[in-house]
Coordinates of C-alpha atoms in Angstrom, one line a residue:
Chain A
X1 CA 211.4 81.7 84.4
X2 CA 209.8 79.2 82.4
X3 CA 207.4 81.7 81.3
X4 CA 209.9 84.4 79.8
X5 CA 211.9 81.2 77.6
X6 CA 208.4 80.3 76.0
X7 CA 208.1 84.1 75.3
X8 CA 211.6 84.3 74.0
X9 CA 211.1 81.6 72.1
X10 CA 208.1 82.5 70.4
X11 CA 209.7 86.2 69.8
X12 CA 212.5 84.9 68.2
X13 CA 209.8 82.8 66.2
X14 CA 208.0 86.1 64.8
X15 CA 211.3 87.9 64.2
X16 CA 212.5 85.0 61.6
X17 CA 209.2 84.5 60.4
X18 CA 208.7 88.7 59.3
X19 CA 212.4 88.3 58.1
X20 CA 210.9 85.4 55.3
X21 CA 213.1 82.5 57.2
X22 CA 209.9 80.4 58.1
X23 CA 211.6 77.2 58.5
X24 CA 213.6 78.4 60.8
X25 CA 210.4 80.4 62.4
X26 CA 208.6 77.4 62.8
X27 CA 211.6 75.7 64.7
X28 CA 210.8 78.5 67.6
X29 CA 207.7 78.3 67.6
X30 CA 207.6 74.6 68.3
X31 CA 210.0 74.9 70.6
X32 CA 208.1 77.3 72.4
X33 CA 205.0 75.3 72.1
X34 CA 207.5 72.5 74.4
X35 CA 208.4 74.6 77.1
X36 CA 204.7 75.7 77.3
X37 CA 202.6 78.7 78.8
X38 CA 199.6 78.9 81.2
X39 CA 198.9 81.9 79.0
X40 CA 196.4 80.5 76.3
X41 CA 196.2 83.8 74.4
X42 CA 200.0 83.6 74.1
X43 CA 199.5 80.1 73.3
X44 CA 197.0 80.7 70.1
X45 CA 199.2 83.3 69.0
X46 CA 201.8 80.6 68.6
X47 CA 199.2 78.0 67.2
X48 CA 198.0 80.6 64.6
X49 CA 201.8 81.6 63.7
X50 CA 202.6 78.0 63.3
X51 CA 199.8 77.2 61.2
X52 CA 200.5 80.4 59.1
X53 CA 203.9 79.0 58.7
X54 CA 203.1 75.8 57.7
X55 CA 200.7 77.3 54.9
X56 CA 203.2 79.5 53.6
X57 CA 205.9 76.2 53.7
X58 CA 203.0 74.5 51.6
X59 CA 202.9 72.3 54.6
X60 CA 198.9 72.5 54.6
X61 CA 198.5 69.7 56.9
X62 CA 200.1 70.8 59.4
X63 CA 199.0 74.3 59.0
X64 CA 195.6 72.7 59.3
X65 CA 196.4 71.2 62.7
X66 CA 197.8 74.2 64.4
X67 CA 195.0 76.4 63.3
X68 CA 192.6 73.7 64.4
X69 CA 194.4 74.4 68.0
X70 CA 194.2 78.0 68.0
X71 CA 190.5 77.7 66.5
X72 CA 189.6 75.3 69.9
X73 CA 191.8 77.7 72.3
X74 CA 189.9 80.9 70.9
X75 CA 186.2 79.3 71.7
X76 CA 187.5 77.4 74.8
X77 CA 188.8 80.9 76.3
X78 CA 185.6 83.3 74.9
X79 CA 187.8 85.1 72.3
X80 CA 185.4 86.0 69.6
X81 CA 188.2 88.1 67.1
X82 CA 190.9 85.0 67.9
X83 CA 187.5 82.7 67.0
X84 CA 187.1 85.0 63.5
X85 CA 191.0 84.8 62.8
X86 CA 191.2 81.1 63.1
X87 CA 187.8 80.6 61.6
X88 CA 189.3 82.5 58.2
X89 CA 192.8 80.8 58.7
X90 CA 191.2 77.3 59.0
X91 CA 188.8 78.2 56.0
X92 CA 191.9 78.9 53.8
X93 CA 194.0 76.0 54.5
X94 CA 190.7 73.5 54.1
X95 CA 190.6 75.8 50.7
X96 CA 194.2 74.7 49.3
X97 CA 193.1 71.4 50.3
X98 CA 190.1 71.0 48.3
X99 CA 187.7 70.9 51.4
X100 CA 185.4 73.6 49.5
X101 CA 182.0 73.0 51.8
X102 CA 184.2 72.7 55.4
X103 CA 186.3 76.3 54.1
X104 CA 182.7 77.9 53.2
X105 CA 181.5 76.9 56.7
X106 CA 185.0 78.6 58.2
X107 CA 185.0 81.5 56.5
X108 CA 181.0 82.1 57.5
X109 CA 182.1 82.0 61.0
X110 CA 185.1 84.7 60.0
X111 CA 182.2 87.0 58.6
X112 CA 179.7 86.7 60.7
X113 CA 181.5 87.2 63.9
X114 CA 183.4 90.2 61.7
X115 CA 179.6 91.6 61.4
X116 CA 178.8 90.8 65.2
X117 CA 181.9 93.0 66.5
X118 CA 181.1 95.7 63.8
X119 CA 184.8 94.7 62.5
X120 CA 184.5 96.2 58.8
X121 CA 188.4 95.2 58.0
X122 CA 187.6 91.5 59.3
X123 CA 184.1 91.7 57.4
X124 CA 186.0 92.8 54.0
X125 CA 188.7 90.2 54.3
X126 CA 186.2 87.1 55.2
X127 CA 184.2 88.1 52.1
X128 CA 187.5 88.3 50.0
X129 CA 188.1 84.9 51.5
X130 CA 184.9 83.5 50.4
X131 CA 185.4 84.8 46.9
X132 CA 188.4 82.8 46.8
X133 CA 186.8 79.6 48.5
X134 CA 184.0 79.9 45.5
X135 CA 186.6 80.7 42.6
X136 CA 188.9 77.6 43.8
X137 CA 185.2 75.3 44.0
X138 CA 184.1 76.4 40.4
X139 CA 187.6 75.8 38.6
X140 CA 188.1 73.0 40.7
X141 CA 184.7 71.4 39.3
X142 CA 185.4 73.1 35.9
X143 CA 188.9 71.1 35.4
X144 CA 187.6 68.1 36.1
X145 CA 185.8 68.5 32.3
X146 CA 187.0 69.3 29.2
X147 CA 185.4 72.8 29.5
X148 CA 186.6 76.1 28.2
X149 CA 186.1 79.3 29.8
X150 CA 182.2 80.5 29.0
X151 CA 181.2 76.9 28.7
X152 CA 180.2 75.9 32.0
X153 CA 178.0 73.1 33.7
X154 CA 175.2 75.1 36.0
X155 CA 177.1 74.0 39.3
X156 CA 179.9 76.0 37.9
X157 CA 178.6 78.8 36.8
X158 CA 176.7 78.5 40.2
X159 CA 180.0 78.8 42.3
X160 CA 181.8 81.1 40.1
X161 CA 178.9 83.7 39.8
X162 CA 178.7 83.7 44.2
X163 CA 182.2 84.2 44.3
X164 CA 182.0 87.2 41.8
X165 CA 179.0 88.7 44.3
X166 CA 181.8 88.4 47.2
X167 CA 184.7 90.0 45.4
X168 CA 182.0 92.8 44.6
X169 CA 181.1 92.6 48.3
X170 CA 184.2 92.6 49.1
X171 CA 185.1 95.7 46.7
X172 CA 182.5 98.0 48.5
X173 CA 184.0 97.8 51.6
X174 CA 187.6 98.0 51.1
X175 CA 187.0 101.5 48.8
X176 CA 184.6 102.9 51.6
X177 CA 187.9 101.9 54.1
X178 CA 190.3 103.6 51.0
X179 CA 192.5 100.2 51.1
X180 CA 194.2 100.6 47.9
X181 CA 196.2 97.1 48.1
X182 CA 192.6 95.1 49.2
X183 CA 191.3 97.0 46.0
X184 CA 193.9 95.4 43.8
X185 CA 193.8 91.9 45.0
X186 CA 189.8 91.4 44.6
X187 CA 190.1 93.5 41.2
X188 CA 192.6 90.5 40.0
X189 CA 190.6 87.9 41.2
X190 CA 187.2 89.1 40.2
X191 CA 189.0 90.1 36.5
X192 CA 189.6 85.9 36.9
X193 CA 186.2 85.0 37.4
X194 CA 184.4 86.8 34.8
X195 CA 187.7 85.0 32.5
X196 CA 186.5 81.7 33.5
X197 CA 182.9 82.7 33.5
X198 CA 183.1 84.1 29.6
X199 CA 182.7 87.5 30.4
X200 CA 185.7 88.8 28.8
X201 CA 184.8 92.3 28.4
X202 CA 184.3 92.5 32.0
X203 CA 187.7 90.3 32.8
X204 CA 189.3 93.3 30.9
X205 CA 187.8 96.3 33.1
X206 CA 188.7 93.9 36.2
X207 CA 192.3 93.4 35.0
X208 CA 192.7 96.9 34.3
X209 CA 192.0 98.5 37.2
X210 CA 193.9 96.2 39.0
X211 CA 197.1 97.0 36.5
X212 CA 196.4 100.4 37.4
X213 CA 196.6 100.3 41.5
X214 CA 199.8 97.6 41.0
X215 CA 201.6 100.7 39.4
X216 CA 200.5 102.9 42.3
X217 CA 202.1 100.6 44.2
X218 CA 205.1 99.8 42.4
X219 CA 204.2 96.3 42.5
X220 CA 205.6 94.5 39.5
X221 CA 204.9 91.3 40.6
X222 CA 201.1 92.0 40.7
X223 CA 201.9 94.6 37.2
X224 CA 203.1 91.2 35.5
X225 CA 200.3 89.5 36.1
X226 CA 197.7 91.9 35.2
X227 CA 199.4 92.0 31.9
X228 CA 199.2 88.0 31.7
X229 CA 195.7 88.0 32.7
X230 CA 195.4 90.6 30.2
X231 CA 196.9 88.7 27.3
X232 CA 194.4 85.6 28.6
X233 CA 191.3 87.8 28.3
X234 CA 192.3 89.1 24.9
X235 CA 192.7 85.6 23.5
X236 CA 189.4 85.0 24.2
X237 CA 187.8 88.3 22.6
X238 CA 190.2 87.2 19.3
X239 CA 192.0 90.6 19.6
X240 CA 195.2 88.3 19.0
X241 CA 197.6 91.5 18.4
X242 CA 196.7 93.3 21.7
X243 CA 197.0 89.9 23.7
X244 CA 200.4 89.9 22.2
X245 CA 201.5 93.0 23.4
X246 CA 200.4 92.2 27.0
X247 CA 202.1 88.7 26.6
X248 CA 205.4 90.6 25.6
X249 CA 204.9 93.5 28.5
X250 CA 204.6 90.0 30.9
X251 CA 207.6 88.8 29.3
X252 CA 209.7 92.0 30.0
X253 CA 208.9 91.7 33.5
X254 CA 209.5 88.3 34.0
X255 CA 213.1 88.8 32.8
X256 CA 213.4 92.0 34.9
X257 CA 212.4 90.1 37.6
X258 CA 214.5 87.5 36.5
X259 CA 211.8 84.2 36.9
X260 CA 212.6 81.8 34.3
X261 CA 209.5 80.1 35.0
X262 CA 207.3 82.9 34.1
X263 CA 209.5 84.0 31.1
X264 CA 209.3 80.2 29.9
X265 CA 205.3 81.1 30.6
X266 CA 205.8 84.0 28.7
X267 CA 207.4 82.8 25.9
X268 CA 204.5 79.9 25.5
X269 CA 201.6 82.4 25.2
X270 CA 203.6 84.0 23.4
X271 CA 204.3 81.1 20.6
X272 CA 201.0 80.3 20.8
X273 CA 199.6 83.8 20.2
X274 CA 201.5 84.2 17.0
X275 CA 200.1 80.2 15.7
X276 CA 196.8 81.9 16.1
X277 CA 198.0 84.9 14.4
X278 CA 199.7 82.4 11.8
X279 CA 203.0 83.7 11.9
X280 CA 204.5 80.6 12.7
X281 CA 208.3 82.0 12.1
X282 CA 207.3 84.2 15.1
X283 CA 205.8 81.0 17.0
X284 CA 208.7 78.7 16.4
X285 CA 211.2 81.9 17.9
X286 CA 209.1 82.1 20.9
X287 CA 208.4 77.9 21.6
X288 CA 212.1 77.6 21.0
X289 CA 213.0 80.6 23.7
X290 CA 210.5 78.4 25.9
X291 CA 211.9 74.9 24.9
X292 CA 215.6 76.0 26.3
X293 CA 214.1 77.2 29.6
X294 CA 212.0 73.8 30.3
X295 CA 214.8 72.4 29.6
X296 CA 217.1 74.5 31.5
X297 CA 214.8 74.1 34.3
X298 CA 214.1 69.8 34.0
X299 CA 210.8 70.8 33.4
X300 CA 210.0 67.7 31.0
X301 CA 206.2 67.9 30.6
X302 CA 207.1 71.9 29.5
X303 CA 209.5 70.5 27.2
X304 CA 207.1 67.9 25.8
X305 CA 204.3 70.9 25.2
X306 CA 207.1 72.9 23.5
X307 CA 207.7 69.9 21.0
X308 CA 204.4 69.6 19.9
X309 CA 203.7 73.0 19.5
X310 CA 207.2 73.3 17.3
X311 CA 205.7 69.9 16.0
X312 CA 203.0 72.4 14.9
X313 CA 204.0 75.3 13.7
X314 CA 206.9 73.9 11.2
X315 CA 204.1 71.0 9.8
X316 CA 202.0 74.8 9.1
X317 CA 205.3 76.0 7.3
X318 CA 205.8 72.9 5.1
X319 CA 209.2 71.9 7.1
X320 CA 208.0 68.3 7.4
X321 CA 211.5 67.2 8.7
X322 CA 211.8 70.0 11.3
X323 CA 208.5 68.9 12.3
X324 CA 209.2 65.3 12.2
X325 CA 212.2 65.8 14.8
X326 CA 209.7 67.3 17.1
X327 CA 207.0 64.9 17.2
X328 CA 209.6 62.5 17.7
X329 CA 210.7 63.9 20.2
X330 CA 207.2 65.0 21.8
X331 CA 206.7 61.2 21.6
X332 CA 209.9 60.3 23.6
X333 CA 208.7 62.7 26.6
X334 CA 205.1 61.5 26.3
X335 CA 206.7 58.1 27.2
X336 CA 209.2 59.5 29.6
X337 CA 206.6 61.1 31.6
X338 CA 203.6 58.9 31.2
X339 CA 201.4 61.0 29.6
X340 CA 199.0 59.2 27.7
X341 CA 196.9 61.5 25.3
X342 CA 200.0 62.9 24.7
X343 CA 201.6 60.2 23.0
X344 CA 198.4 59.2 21.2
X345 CA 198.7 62.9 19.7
X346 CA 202.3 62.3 18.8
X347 CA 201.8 58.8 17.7
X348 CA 198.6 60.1 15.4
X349 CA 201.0 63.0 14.3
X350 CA 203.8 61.4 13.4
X351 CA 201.5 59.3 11.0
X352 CA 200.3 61.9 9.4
X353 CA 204.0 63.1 8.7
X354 CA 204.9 59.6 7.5
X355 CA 202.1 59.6 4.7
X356 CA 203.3 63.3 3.5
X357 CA 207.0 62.2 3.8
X358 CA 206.5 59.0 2.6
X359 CA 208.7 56.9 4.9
X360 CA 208.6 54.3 6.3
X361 CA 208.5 55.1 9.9
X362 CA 209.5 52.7 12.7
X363 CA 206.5 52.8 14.6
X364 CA 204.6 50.3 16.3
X365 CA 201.8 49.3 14.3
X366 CA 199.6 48.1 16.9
X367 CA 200.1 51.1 19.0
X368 CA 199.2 53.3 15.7
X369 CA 196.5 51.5 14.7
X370 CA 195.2 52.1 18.4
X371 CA 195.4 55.8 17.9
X372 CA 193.4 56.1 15.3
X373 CA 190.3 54.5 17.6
X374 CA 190.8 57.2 19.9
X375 CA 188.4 60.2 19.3
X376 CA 190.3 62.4 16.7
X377 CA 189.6 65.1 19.2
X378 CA 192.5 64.6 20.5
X379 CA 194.4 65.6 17.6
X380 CA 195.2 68.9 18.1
X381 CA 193.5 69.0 21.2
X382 CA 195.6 70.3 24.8
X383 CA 196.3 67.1 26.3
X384 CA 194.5 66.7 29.8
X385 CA 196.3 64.1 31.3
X386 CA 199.7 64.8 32.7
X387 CA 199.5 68.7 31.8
X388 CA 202.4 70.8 32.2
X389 CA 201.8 70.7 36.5
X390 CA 205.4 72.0 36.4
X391 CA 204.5 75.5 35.3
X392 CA 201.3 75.4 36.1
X393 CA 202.1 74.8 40.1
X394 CA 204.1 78.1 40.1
X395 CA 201.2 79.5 41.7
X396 CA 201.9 78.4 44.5
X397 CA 205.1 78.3 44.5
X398 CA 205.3 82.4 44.1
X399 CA 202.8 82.8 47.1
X400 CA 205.6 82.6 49.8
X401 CA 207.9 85.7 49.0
X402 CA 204.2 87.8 48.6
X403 CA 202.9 86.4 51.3
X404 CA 205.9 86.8 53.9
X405 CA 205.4 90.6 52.7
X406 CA 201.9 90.4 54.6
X407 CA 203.1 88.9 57.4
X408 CA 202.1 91.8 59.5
Chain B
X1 CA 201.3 59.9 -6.0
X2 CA 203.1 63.3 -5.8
X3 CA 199.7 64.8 -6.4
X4 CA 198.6 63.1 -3.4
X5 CA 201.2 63.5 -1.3
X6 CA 200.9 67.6 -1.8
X7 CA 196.4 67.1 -1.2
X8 CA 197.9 65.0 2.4
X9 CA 200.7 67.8 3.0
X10 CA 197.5 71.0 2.7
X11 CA 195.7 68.6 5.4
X12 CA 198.0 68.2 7.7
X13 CA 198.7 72.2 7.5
X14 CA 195.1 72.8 7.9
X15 CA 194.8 70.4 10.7
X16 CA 197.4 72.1 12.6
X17 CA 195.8 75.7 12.4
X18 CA 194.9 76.1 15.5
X19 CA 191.8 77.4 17.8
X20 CA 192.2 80.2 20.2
X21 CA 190.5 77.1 22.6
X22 CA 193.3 74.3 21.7
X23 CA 196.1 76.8 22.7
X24 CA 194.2 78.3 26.0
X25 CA 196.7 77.1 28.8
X26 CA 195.1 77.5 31.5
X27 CA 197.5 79.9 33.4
X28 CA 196.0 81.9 35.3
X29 CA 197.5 84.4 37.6
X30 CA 195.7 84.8 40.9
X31 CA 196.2 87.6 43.7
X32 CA 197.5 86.0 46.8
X33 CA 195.2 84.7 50.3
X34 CA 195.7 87.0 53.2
X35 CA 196.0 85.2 56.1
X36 CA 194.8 86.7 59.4
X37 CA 197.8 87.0 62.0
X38 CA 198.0 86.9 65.6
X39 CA 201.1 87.9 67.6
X40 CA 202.7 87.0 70.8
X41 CA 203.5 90.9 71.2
X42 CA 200.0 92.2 71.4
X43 CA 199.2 89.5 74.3
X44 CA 202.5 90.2 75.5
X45 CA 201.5 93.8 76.5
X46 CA 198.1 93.2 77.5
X47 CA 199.7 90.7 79.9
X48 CA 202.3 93.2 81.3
X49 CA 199.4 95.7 81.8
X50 CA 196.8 92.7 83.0
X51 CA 199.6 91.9 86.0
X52 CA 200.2 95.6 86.2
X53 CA 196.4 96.2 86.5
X54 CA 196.1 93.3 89.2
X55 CA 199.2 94.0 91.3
X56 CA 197.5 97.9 91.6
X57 CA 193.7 96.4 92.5
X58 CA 195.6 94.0 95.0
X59 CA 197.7 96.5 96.8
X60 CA 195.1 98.5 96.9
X61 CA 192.8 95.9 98.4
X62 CA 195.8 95.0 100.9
X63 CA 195.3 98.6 102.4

């Protein structure tokens, strides 16, 4: 009696969770996990739902707990593929946490045992797992400078380059197994790694094959961004007019798809594209199409980015009063939001305007006269303090509808 | 100083010409994890047909 309820319960569990509703999912599960089962495989089928949950929730402690339980019931009951699955689950979430050497050790154990039971699916998607484990380690070291892609401390390049091996690794397998979709997601992220490691050219091939099995697919989510990527890798190779038209291909999807976030994305590269180009009318259409949707969406540190660049692009056209309202007004978020180097950038361009307009501006003195001891670097340069975390998060915030799409 | 102020106003325009490294924004677009999945179901069965497979052996035994 007791037995069928926990199995009802944990049914009802899986249904909501393959129908997206993992809140709810996760209710049944726990419940289920309350009433309780002498059945320990059912058991760690419940821990490794709940801690699948939980990740996709963005509840990453908790998803670390539960797939701590199903990794301890798998070895405690001899169950070497439950012992690969929770191994590769546990090395994920220790991933998304920043645990980089503890996810490397996890998602070992999901290869090797993948290789023991001669389990080529579990081997390709343990390998694909490592890639991402290395990817996340380099660009997590890499942030923490003021690096750009291509200029890379060895331990960097170090992590970036392994992860690249595993995504090729990875790429063997899943074409000997014909898994179009596998193909696709280690094309994107190895196009990513040869971006961060300066190897644009490659980036492109990467990103292009991996447009190419997104349209097989009819994936527009993964379409858009290939084209993103795409614009990225341009940028880098100075081919400013093609980077546009992929930046403007992302920006037709994002409002098909109708993600204000990514349009507001969109729209940035876009701005920023054209300053390079220096058609500044151009840039100012395109920050200004972003500026309304940070603002639309409270997005302040967006809005602040948006200022400055405007700031920018109308001191480059000679409309010093157009571009004093924007410093301002940079300067007014900087404070808002605490972002330092920001405000020193506003503060040091605002000075600037003041000398070519003449004025006397109401600034502190003290506070300008500070600015000017700090590096002139930063003049110019993408604050790194308080970045735009806003847009930047969206990563993660996309992964749930994609990933409740692999729930089976 | 109008000479002056149009030398400060070509500076600033020139300081603001950016780099294709000032305006690199670090968004990058990343394919999602796959997570490995386990369900209730699959035990489910293999439980139906483990008690299936016992109750046989047993009955068989009791004869």
């Amino acid at each position: 009696r007791m037995e069928a309820s926990c199995l009802e319960l944990a049914l009802e569990g899986e249904r909501l969770c393959k129908a997206g509703d993992c809140r709810a999912g996760v209710s049944f599960f726990e419940a289920a996990v309350q009433v309780g089962t002498e059945d320990l495989k059912t058991l760690s089928a419940i821990y490794s739902q709940l801690g699948n949950a939980y990740f996709y929730l963005h509840e990453y402690a908790k998803a670390l707990e539960y797939h701590h339980h199903d990794l301890t019931l798998a070895r405690t009951i001899g169950d070497l593929l439950g012992e690969a699955k929770a191994s590769g689950n546990l090395g994920n979430t220790l991933k998304v946490l920043g645990n980089f050497e503890e996810a490397i050790v996890c998602c070992q154990r999901h290869l090797d045992i993948s290789r023991e039971l001669n389990d080529k699916v579990g081997e390709a998607r343990a390998l694909y797992n490592l890639g991402n484990v290395y990817h996340s380690k380099g660009k997590n070291v890499a942030s923490a400078g003021t690096h750009d892609p291509g200029e890379l401390p060895d331990d960097v390049k170090n992590a970036l380059q392994k992860a690249a091996n595993y995504y090729e690794e990875n790429l063997k397998i899943v074409t000997e197994l014909g898994d179009r979709a596998a193909q696709g997601r280690a094309f994107g992220n190895l196009g990513n790694t040869h971006y961060l490691l300066g190897n644009f050219r490659s980036a492109v091939l990467a990103h292009e094959q991996r447009l190419l099995i997104a349209k097989e697919f009819g994936d527009r989510s993964a379409e858009r961004r290939a084209y993103s990527n795409l614009g990225n890798a341009y940028i880098f190779l100075g081919e400013f007019e093609t980077a546009s038209e992929y930046y403007k291909r992302t920006l037709q999807l994002a409002r098909q798809l109708k993600d204000r976030a990514v349009e507001a994305q969109a729209c940035y590269s876009l701005g920023n594209t054209y300053t390079l180009l220096q058609d500044y009318e151009k840039a100012i259409d395109y920050h200004l199409k972003h500026l309304v949707i940070a603002q639309e969406l409270n997005d302040k540190i967006g809005e602040g980015r948006a200022c400055w660049s405007l700031g920018n692009a109308y001191t480059a056209l000679g409309n010093h009063d157009q571009a004093m309202h924007f410093a301002e007004r940079h300067l007014e978020i900087s404070r808002e939001v605490g972002d330092r180097s920001g405000e020193l950038t506003a503060r040091l361009n605002l000075s600037d305007l003041q000398m070519v307009l003449g004025l006397s501006y109401s600034t502190n003195n003290s506070m300008l006269s500070e600015s000017h001891v700090v590096d002139n670097s930063l003049n110019g340069t993408r604050p790194r303090v308080g970045r735009r975390h806003s847009m930047e998060n969206m990563e993660l915030m996309k992964l749930t509808p994609e990933k409740v799409q692999n729930w089976n | 100083s109008q000479p002056l102020a149009g030398r400060q106003a070509a500076e600033l325009q020139s300081k603001v010409v950016p780099s294709k490294q000032i305006l690199h924004s670090d968004n990058m677009e990343m394919e999602p994890e796959t997570m490995e999945t386990k369900s209730v179901t699959d035990y489910f069965s293999k439980l139906h047909m483990g008690s299936l497979v016992y109750s046989c052996t047993s009955k068989r035994k009791s004869k």
